[in-house]
PDB file of C-alpha atoms in Angstrom:
ATOM      1  CA  MET A   1    -193.767 -70.106  51.030  1.00 50.00           C
ATOM      2  CA  LEU A   2    -193.162 -66.722  49.359  1.00 42.00           C
ATOM      3  CA  GLY A   3    -192.888 -64.878  52.985  1.00 48.00           C
ATOM      4  CA  LYS A   4    -190.693 -67.773  54.311  1.00 53.00           C
ATOM      5  CA  LYS A   5    -188.048 -67.236  51.627  1.00 51.00           C
ATOM      6  CA  LEU A   6    -188.441 -62.975  51.969  1.00 48.00           C
ATOM      7  CA  VAL A   7    -188.015 -63.949  55.906  1.00 53.00           C
ATOM      8  CA  THR A   8    -184.746 -65.923  55.394  1.00 60.00           C
ATOM      9  CA  ALA A   9    -183.316 -63.696  52.966  1.00 54.00           C
ATOM     10  CA  GLN A  10    -183.659 -60.662  55.006  1.00 62.00           C
ATOM     11  CA  LYS A  11    -182.226 -62.763  57.997  1.00 72.00           C
ATOM     12  CA  ARG A  12    -179.333 -63.227  55.734  1.00 75.00           C
ATOM     13  CA  GLY A  13    -179.008 -59.687  54.964  1.00 73.00           C
ATOM     14  CA  GLU A  14    -179.094 -58.962  58.459  1.00 79.00           C
ATOM     15  CA  THR A  15    -176.789 -61.266  59.476  1.00 82.00           C
ATOM     16  CA  ARG A  16    -174.087 -59.951  56.445  1.00 87.00           C
ATOM     17  CA  ALA A  17    -174.780 -56.271  57.806  1.00 85.00           C
ATOM     18  CA  LEU A  18    -173.950 -56.944  61.255  1.00 87.00           C
ATOM     19  CA  CYS A  19    -171.008 -58.796  60.601  1.00 88.00           C
ATOM     20  CA  LEU A  20    -170.055 -56.099  57.925  1.00 90.00           C
ATOM     21  CA  GLY A  21    -170.749 -53.782  61.175  1.00 90.00           C
ATOM     22  CA  LEU A  22    -168.633 -55.745  63.638  1.00 91.00           C
ATOM     23  CA  GLY A  23    -165.455 -56.262  60.922  1.00 91.00           C
ATOM     24  CA  MET A  24    -165.421 -52.473  60.460  1.00 93.00           C
ATOM     25  CA  VAL A  25    -165.420 -51.990  64.262  1.00 93.00           C
ATOM     26  CA  ALA A  26    -162.632 -54.565  64.608  1.00 94.00           C
ATOM     27  CA  CYS A  27    -160.447 -52.809  62.175  1.00 94.00           C
ATOM     28  CA  SER A  28    -160.930 -49.582  63.780  1.00 94.00           C
ATOM     29  CA  MET A  29    -159.654 -50.957  66.944  1.00 95.00           C
ATOM     30  CA  MET A  30    -156.755 -52.438  65.360  1.00 95.00           C
ATOM     31  CA  MET A  31    -155.913 -49.071  63.764  1.00 93.00           C
ATOM     32  CA  TYR A  32    -156.337 -47.176  66.980  1.00 93.00           C
ATOM     33  CA  PHE A  33    -153.611 -49.495  68.482  1.00 93.00           C
ATOM     34  CA  PHE A  34    -151.001 -49.584  65.718  1.00 92.00           C
ATOM     35  CA  ILE A  35    -151.610 -45.294  65.973  1.00 91.00           C
ATOM     36  CA  GLY A  36    -151.286 -45.894  69.885  1.00 89.00           C
ATOM     37  CA  ILE A  37    -147.721 -47.533  69.572  1.00 90.00           C
ATOM     38  CA  THR A  38    -146.414 -46.029  66.873  1.00 86.00           C
ATOM     39  CA  ILE A  39    -147.351 -42.602  66.393  1.00 85.00           C
ATOM     40  CA  VAL A  40    -148.332 -41.278  69.257  1.00 87.00           C
ATOM     41  CA  PRO A  41    -145.154 -42.289  71.309  1.00 85.00           C
ATOM     42  CA  PHE A  42    -143.001 -40.263  68.786  1.00 83.00           C
ATOM     43  CA  TYR A  43    -145.785 -37.427  69.484  1.00 85.00           C
ATOM     44  CA  THR A  44    -145.609 -37.288  73.177  1.00 84.00           C
ATOM     45  CA  LYS A  45    -141.813 -37.676  72.998  1.00 84.00           C
ATOM     46  CA  SER A  46    -140.984 -34.479  71.192  1.00 86.00           C
ATOM     47  CA  VAL A  47    -139.974 -31.722  73.309  1.00 88.00           C
ATOM     48  CA  TRP A  48    -140.238 -29.143  70.219  1.00 90.00           C
ATOM     49  CA  THR A  49    -143.284 -28.018  70.667  1.00 87.00           C
ATOM     50  CA  THR A  50    -143.745 -24.158  70.450  1.00 89.00           C
ATOM     51  CA  GLU A  51    -143.487 -22.740  67.103  1.00 90.00           C
ATOM     52  CA  THR A  52    -141.371 -19.342  66.625  1.00 89.00           C
ATOM     53  CA  MET A  53    -139.618 -17.851  63.844  1.00 91.00           C
ATOM     54  CA  CYS A  54    -135.796 -18.158  62.872  1.00 91.00           C
ATOM     55  CA  LYS A  55    -133.374 -16.372  61.042  1.00 92.00           C
ATOM     56  CA  VAL A  56    -130.325 -18.088  59.399  1.00 92.00           C
ATOM     57  CA  LEU A  57    -127.073 -16.801  60.269  1.00 91.00           C
ATOM     58  CA  LYS A  58    -124.468 -19.309  58.420  1.00 89.00           C
ATOM     59  CA  ALA A  59    -125.273 -22.692  56.798  1.00 88.00           C
ATOM     60  CA  ASN A  60    -121.812 -24.011  55.649  1.00 87.00           C
ATOM     61  CA  ILE A  61    -121.622 -27.558  53.614  1.00 86.00           C
ATOM     62  CA  LYS A  62    -118.378 -29.675  55.302  1.00 80.00           C
ATOM     63  CA  ASP A  63    -117.451 -31.635  52.298  1.00 68.00           C
ATOM     64  CA  LYS A  64    -116.346 -35.269  52.359  1.00 57.00           C
ATOM     65  CA  VAL A  65    -116.934 -35.712  55.961  1.00 53.00           C
ATOM     66  CA  LEU A  66    -118.027 -39.436  56.965  1.00 54.00           C
ATOM     67  CA  CYS A  67    -121.297 -39.456  59.170  1.00 52.00           C
ATOM     68  CA  PRO A  68    -122.568 -42.097  60.606  1.00 51.00           C
ATOM     69  CA  ASP A  69    -126.375 -43.175  60.585  1.00 46.00           C
ATOM     70  CA  GLY A  70    -127.205 -42.984  64.029  1.00 45.00           C
ATOM     71  CA  GLU A  71    -125.095 -43.783  66.558  1.00 47.00           C
ATOM     72  CA  GLY A  72    -123.963 -47.475  67.338  1.00 46.00           C
ATOM     73  CA  SER A  73    -124.843 -48.056  63.898  1.00 45.00           C
ATOM     74  CA  GLU A  74    -123.293 -51.096  62.158  1.00 47.00           C
ATOM     75  CA  ASP A  75    -120.790 -50.517  59.446  1.00 44.00           C
ATOM     76  CA  LYS A  76    -123.027 -51.119  56.640  1.00 48.00           C
ATOM     77  CA  ASP A  77    -125.226 -48.025  58.024  1.00 51.00           C
ATOM     78  CA  ILE A  78    -122.382 -45.751  57.756  1.00 57.00           C
ATOM     79  CA  PHE A  79    -121.932 -44.035  54.357  1.00 62.00           C
ATOM     80  CA  PRO A  80    -120.260 -40.460  53.371  1.00 75.00           C
ATOM     81  CA  TYR A  81    -122.031 -37.619  52.352  1.00 79.00           C
ATOM     82  CA  PRO A  82    -121.647 -33.787  52.654  1.00 84.00           C
ATOM     83  CA  CYS A  83    -122.420 -32.496  56.319  1.00 87.00           C
ATOM     84  CA  LEU A  84    -125.138 -29.485  56.019  1.00 89.00           C
ATOM     85  CA  GLN A  85    -124.908 -27.443  59.414  1.00 91.00           C
ATOM     86  CA  VAL A  86    -127.055 -24.691  59.375  1.00 92.00           C
ATOM     87  CA  TRP A  87    -126.823 -22.054  62.743  1.00 92.00           C
ATOM     88  CA  VAL A  88    -130.168 -19.732  63.329  1.00 93.00           C
ATOM     89  CA  ASN A  89    -130.806 -17.234  65.686  1.00 91.00           C
ATOM     90  CA  LEU A  90    -133.916 -18.229  67.713  1.00 84.00           C
ATOM     91  CA  THR A  91    -136.235 -15.537  67.833  1.00 77.00           C
ATOM     92  CA  ALA A  92    -138.011 -16.292  71.264  1.00 69.00           C
ATOM     93  CA  SER A  93    -134.906 -16.101  72.933  1.00 72.00           C
ATOM     94  CA  GLY A  94    -132.278 -14.420  70.812  1.00 77.00           C
ATOM     95  CA  GLN A  95    -129.710 -17.594  70.710  1.00 83.00           C
ATOM     96  CA  GLU A  96    -127.624 -18.645  68.303  1.00 90.00           C
ATOM     97  CA  VAL A  97    -129.057 -22.332  67.916  1.00 91.00           C
ATOM     98  CA  MET A  98    -128.649 -25.453  65.215  1.00 93.00           C
ATOM     99  CA  LEU A  99    -131.462 -26.343  63.157  1.00 93.00           C
ATOM    100  CA  TYR A 100    -132.074 -30.091  62.478  1.00 93.00           C
ATOM    101  CA  GLN A 101    -134.653 -30.983  59.671  1.00 92.00           C
ATOM    102  CA  THR A 102    -136.708 -33.058  62.276  1.00 91.00           C
ATOM    103  CA  GLU A 103    -136.418 -34.852  65.478  1.00 89.00           C
ATOM    104  CA  ASP A 104    -135.319 -37.888  63.740  1.00 87.00           C
ATOM    105  CA  THR A 105    -132.044 -36.080  62.031  1.00 88.00           C
ATOM    106  CA  LEU A 106    -130.980 -35.124  65.749  1.00 87.00           C
ATOM    107  CA  GLU A 107    -131.328 -38.607  66.486  1.00 86.00           C
ATOM    108  CA  ARG A 108    -129.374 -40.193  63.580  1.00 85.00           C
ATOM    109  CA  ASN A 109    -126.516 -37.310  63.405  1.00 85.00           C
ATOM    110  CA  PRO A 110    -126.410 -34.282  65.824  1.00 87.00           C
ATOM    111  CA  LYS A 111    -123.542 -33.285  63.582  1.00 87.00           C
ATOM    112  CA  CYS A 112    -125.536 -32.462  60.382  1.00 88.00           C
ATOM    113  CA  SER A 113    -128.974 -30.530  60.282  1.00 90.00           C
ATOM    114  CA  TYR A 114    -129.796 -32.768  56.936  1.00 89.00           C
ATOM    115  CA  VAL A 115    -129.443 -36.400  56.957  1.00 86.00           C
ATOM    116  CA  PRO A 116    -130.344 -37.480  53.608  1.00 83.00           C
ATOM    117  CA  GLY A 117    -131.680 -41.292  53.021  1.00 75.00           C
ATOM    118  CA  LYS A 118    -129.412 -43.889  51.723  1.00 69.00           C
ATOM    119  CA  SER A 119    -128.619 -43.375  48.249  1.00 60.00           C
ATOM    120  CA  GLU A 120    -126.210 -45.317  45.923  1.00 59.00           C
ATOM    121  CA  ASN A 121    -125.914 -42.202  43.679  1.00 69.00           C
ATOM    122  CA  SER A 122    -123.861 -39.612  45.831  1.00 75.00           C
ATOM    123  CA  LYS A 123    -124.075 -37.121  43.232  1.00 79.00           C
ATOM    124  CA  GLU A 124    -127.924 -36.667  43.815  1.00 82.00           C
ATOM    125  CA  VAL A 125    -127.227 -36.415  47.476  1.00 82.00           C
ATOM    126  CA  LYS A 126    -124.600 -33.875  47.096  1.00 83.00           C
ATOM    127  CA  ALA A 127    -126.776 -31.678  44.599  1.00 85.00           C
ATOM    128  CA  ARG A 128    -129.914 -32.101  47.072  1.00 87.00           C
ATOM    129  CA  ILE A 129    -127.845 -30.764  49.601  1.00 88.00           C
ATOM    130  CA  GLU A 130    -126.308 -27.961  47.756  1.00 87.00           C
ATOM    131  CA  THR A 131    -130.216 -26.984  46.772  1.00 90.00           C
ATOM    132  CA  ILE A 132    -131.259 -26.906  50.740  1.00 90.00           C
ATOM    133  CA  ALA A 133    -128.097 -24.741  51.441  1.00 89.00           C
ATOM    134  CA  SER A 134    -129.367 -22.363  48.555  1.00 89.00           C
ATOM    135  CA  ASN A 135    -132.549 -21.987  49.940  1.00 89.00           C
ATOM    136  CA  PHE A 136    -131.810 -21.271  53.588  1.00 89.00           C
ATOM    137  CA  LYS A 137    -129.400 -18.793  52.150  1.00 84.00           C
ATOM    138  CA  LYS A 138    -132.029 -17.281  50.017  1.00 85.00           C
ATOM    139  CA  TYR A 139    -135.204 -17.211  52.500  1.00 85.00           C
ATOM    140  CA  GLN A 140    -133.432 -15.979  55.671  1.00 86.00           C
ATOM    141  CA  THR A 141    -136.588 -16.264  57.880  1.00 90.00           C
ATOM    142  CA  PHE A 142    -138.695 -19.431  58.243  1.00 91.00           C
ATOM    143  CA  PRO A 143    -141.112 -20.976  60.769  1.00 92.00           C
ATOM    144  CA  CYS A 144    -139.249 -23.262  63.391  1.00 91.00           C
ATOM    145  CA  TYR A 145    -140.116 -25.373  66.441  1.00 92.00           C
ATOM    146  CA  TYR A 146    -138.011 -25.116  69.655  1.00 91.00           C
ATOM    147  CA  ASP A 147    -138.347 -26.411  73.212  1.00 89.00           C
ATOM    148  CA  PRO A 148    -140.060 -24.186  75.336  1.00 87.00           C
ATOM    149  CA  GLY A 149    -138.743 -26.061  78.687  1.00 82.00           C
ATOM    150  CA  GLY A 150    -134.905 -25.522  77.919  1.00 79.00           C
ATOM    151  CA  THR A 151    -133.932 -29.189  77.894  1.00 84.00           C
ATOM    152  CA  GLN A 152    -132.990 -29.101  74.148  1.00 87.00           C
ATOM    153  CA  PRO A 153    -130.881 -25.854  73.113  1.00 87.00           C
ATOM    154  CA  ASN A 154    -131.633 -26.748  68.917  1.00 91.00           C
ATOM    155  CA  VAL A 155    -134.680 -26.194  66.906  1.00 93.00           C
ATOM    156  CA  ILE A 156    -136.156 -28.164  64.378  1.00 93.00           C
ATOM    157  CA  LEU A 157    -137.302 -27.023  60.981  1.00 91.00           C
ATOM    158  CA  SER A 158    -140.712 -29.403  60.754  1.00 90.00           C
ATOM    159  CA  ARG A 159    -142.213 -31.924  63.512  1.00 89.00           C
ATOM    160  CA  LEU A 160    -142.694 -35.526  62.467  1.00 87.00           C
ATOM    161  CA  TYR A 161    -146.115 -35.850  63.693  1.00 85.00           C
ATOM    162  CA  PRO A 162    -147.917 -32.304  64.278  1.00 85.00           C
ATOM    163  CA  PRO A 163    -151.141 -32.089  65.806  1.00 83.00           C
ATOM    164  CA  LYS A 164    -152.860 -31.666  62.601  1.00 84.00           C
ATOM    165  CA  GLY A 165    -151.286 -35.063  61.329  1.00 83.00           C
ATOM    166  CA  LEU A 166    -152.112 -36.777  64.720  1.00 85.00           C
ATOM    167  CA  LEU A 167    -155.354 -35.500  64.013  1.00 88.00           C
ATOM    168  CA  PHE A 168    -155.660 -36.689  60.614  1.00 88.00           C
ATOM    169  CA  ALA A 169    -154.371 -40.013  61.514  1.00 88.00           C
ATOM    170  CA  PHE A 170    -157.067 -40.588  64.206  1.00 92.00           C
ATOM    171  CA  LEU A 171    -160.029 -39.662  61.641  1.00 92.00           C
ATOM    172  CA  TRP A 172    -159.803 -42.462  59.255  1.00 91.00           C
ATOM    173  CA  PRO A 173    -160.181 -45.277  62.329  1.00 93.00           C
ATOM    174  CA  THR A 174    -162.877 -42.622  63.688  1.00 94.00           C
ATOM    175  CA  LEU A 175    -164.772 -42.795  60.682  1.00 94.00           C
ATOM    176  CA  LEU A 176    -164.393 -46.389  60.272  1.00 94.00           C
ATOM    177  CA  PHE A 177    -165.498 -46.555  63.866  1.00 95.00           C
ATOM    178  CA  THR A 178    -168.629 -44.778  63.516  1.00 94.00           C
ATOM    179  CA  GLY A 179    -169.440 -46.709  60.265  1.00 94.00           C
ATOM    180  CA  GLY A 180    -169.412 -49.868  61.887  1.00 92.00           C
ATOM    181  CA  CYS A 181    -171.631 -48.805  65.153  1.00 94.00           C
ATOM    182  CA  LEU A 182    -174.080 -47.038  62.703  1.00 94.00           C
ATOM    183  CA  ILE A 183    -174.452 -50.197  60.410  1.00 91.00           C
ATOM    184  CA  ILE A 184    -175.015 -52.257  63.935  1.00 90.00           C
ATOM    185  CA  VAL A 185    -177.651 -50.070  65.241  1.00 92.00           C
ATOM    186  CA  LEU A 186    -179.508 -50.018  61.881  1.00 89.00           C
ATOM    187  CA  VAL A 187    -179.735 -53.486  61.928  1.00 86.00           C
ATOM    188  CA  LYS A 188    -180.549 -53.917  65.728  1.00 85.00           C
ATOM    189  CA  ILE A 189    -183.262 -51.651  64.881  1.00 86.00           C
ATOM    190  CA  SER A 190    -184.296 -53.318  61.802  1.00 82.00           C
ATOM    191  CA  GLN A 191    -184.526 -56.698  63.881  1.00 78.00           C
ATOM    192  CA  TYR A 192    -186.930 -55.003  66.551  1.00 80.00           C
ATOM    193  CA  VAL A 193    -189.444 -53.902  63.623  1.00 79.00           C
ATOM    194  CA  SER A 194    -189.189 -56.657  62.540  1.00 74.00           C
ATOM    195  CA  VAL A 195    -190.053 -58.783  65.683  1.00 72.00           C
ATOM    196  CA  LEU A 196    -192.539 -56.218  66.672  1.00 74.00           C
ATOM    197  CA  SER A 197    -194.404 -56.244  63.057  1.00 73.00           C
ATOM    198  CA  ALA A 198    -194.583 -59.770  63.682  1.00 66.00           C
ATOM    199  CA  TRP A 199    -196.124 -59.995  67.278  1.00 71.00           C
ATOM    200  CA  GLN A 200    -198.692 -57.226  66.156  1.00 63.00           C
TER     201      GLN A 200
END
């Protein structure tokens, strides 16, 4: 009687562990799919892949300029903010080009180097942009990214999804998938050993 109870408890534990392993594998597959349709397209679409050094030539703030939040935006997405324009000397080619914060900045507003988030407090936005401009004037030389193919003449300060960020995004689903597979393998080994012991 006690042996039957132990076998039943063991089977329940194996079933739960097997469900846990399968659930982990399923969750990791969903995470892979989500990363594949969100982060990977932005990474592959970016042409600013080569890092070089940029030297600031001028950083101007055009105050009281209405900058749209992306072309074709509705009226509610248009708000005024100081337009910061940073021009740099590209070390790789020696050209004078405009600097943007990220790839998204160029898409949202090609006239400005920095596009702030929507904020009701215009004073905070103005102070932030002035701080950014002063930092560019203070730190004249810094690393930036340019398009080696020449399709984009401008440069960006940082990539939205650099290679390290992409690898980090794939790290967690990979660990989840590996852990789930390991649990399933251990359960199968335990079941095989149990059947082998019973047969003997």
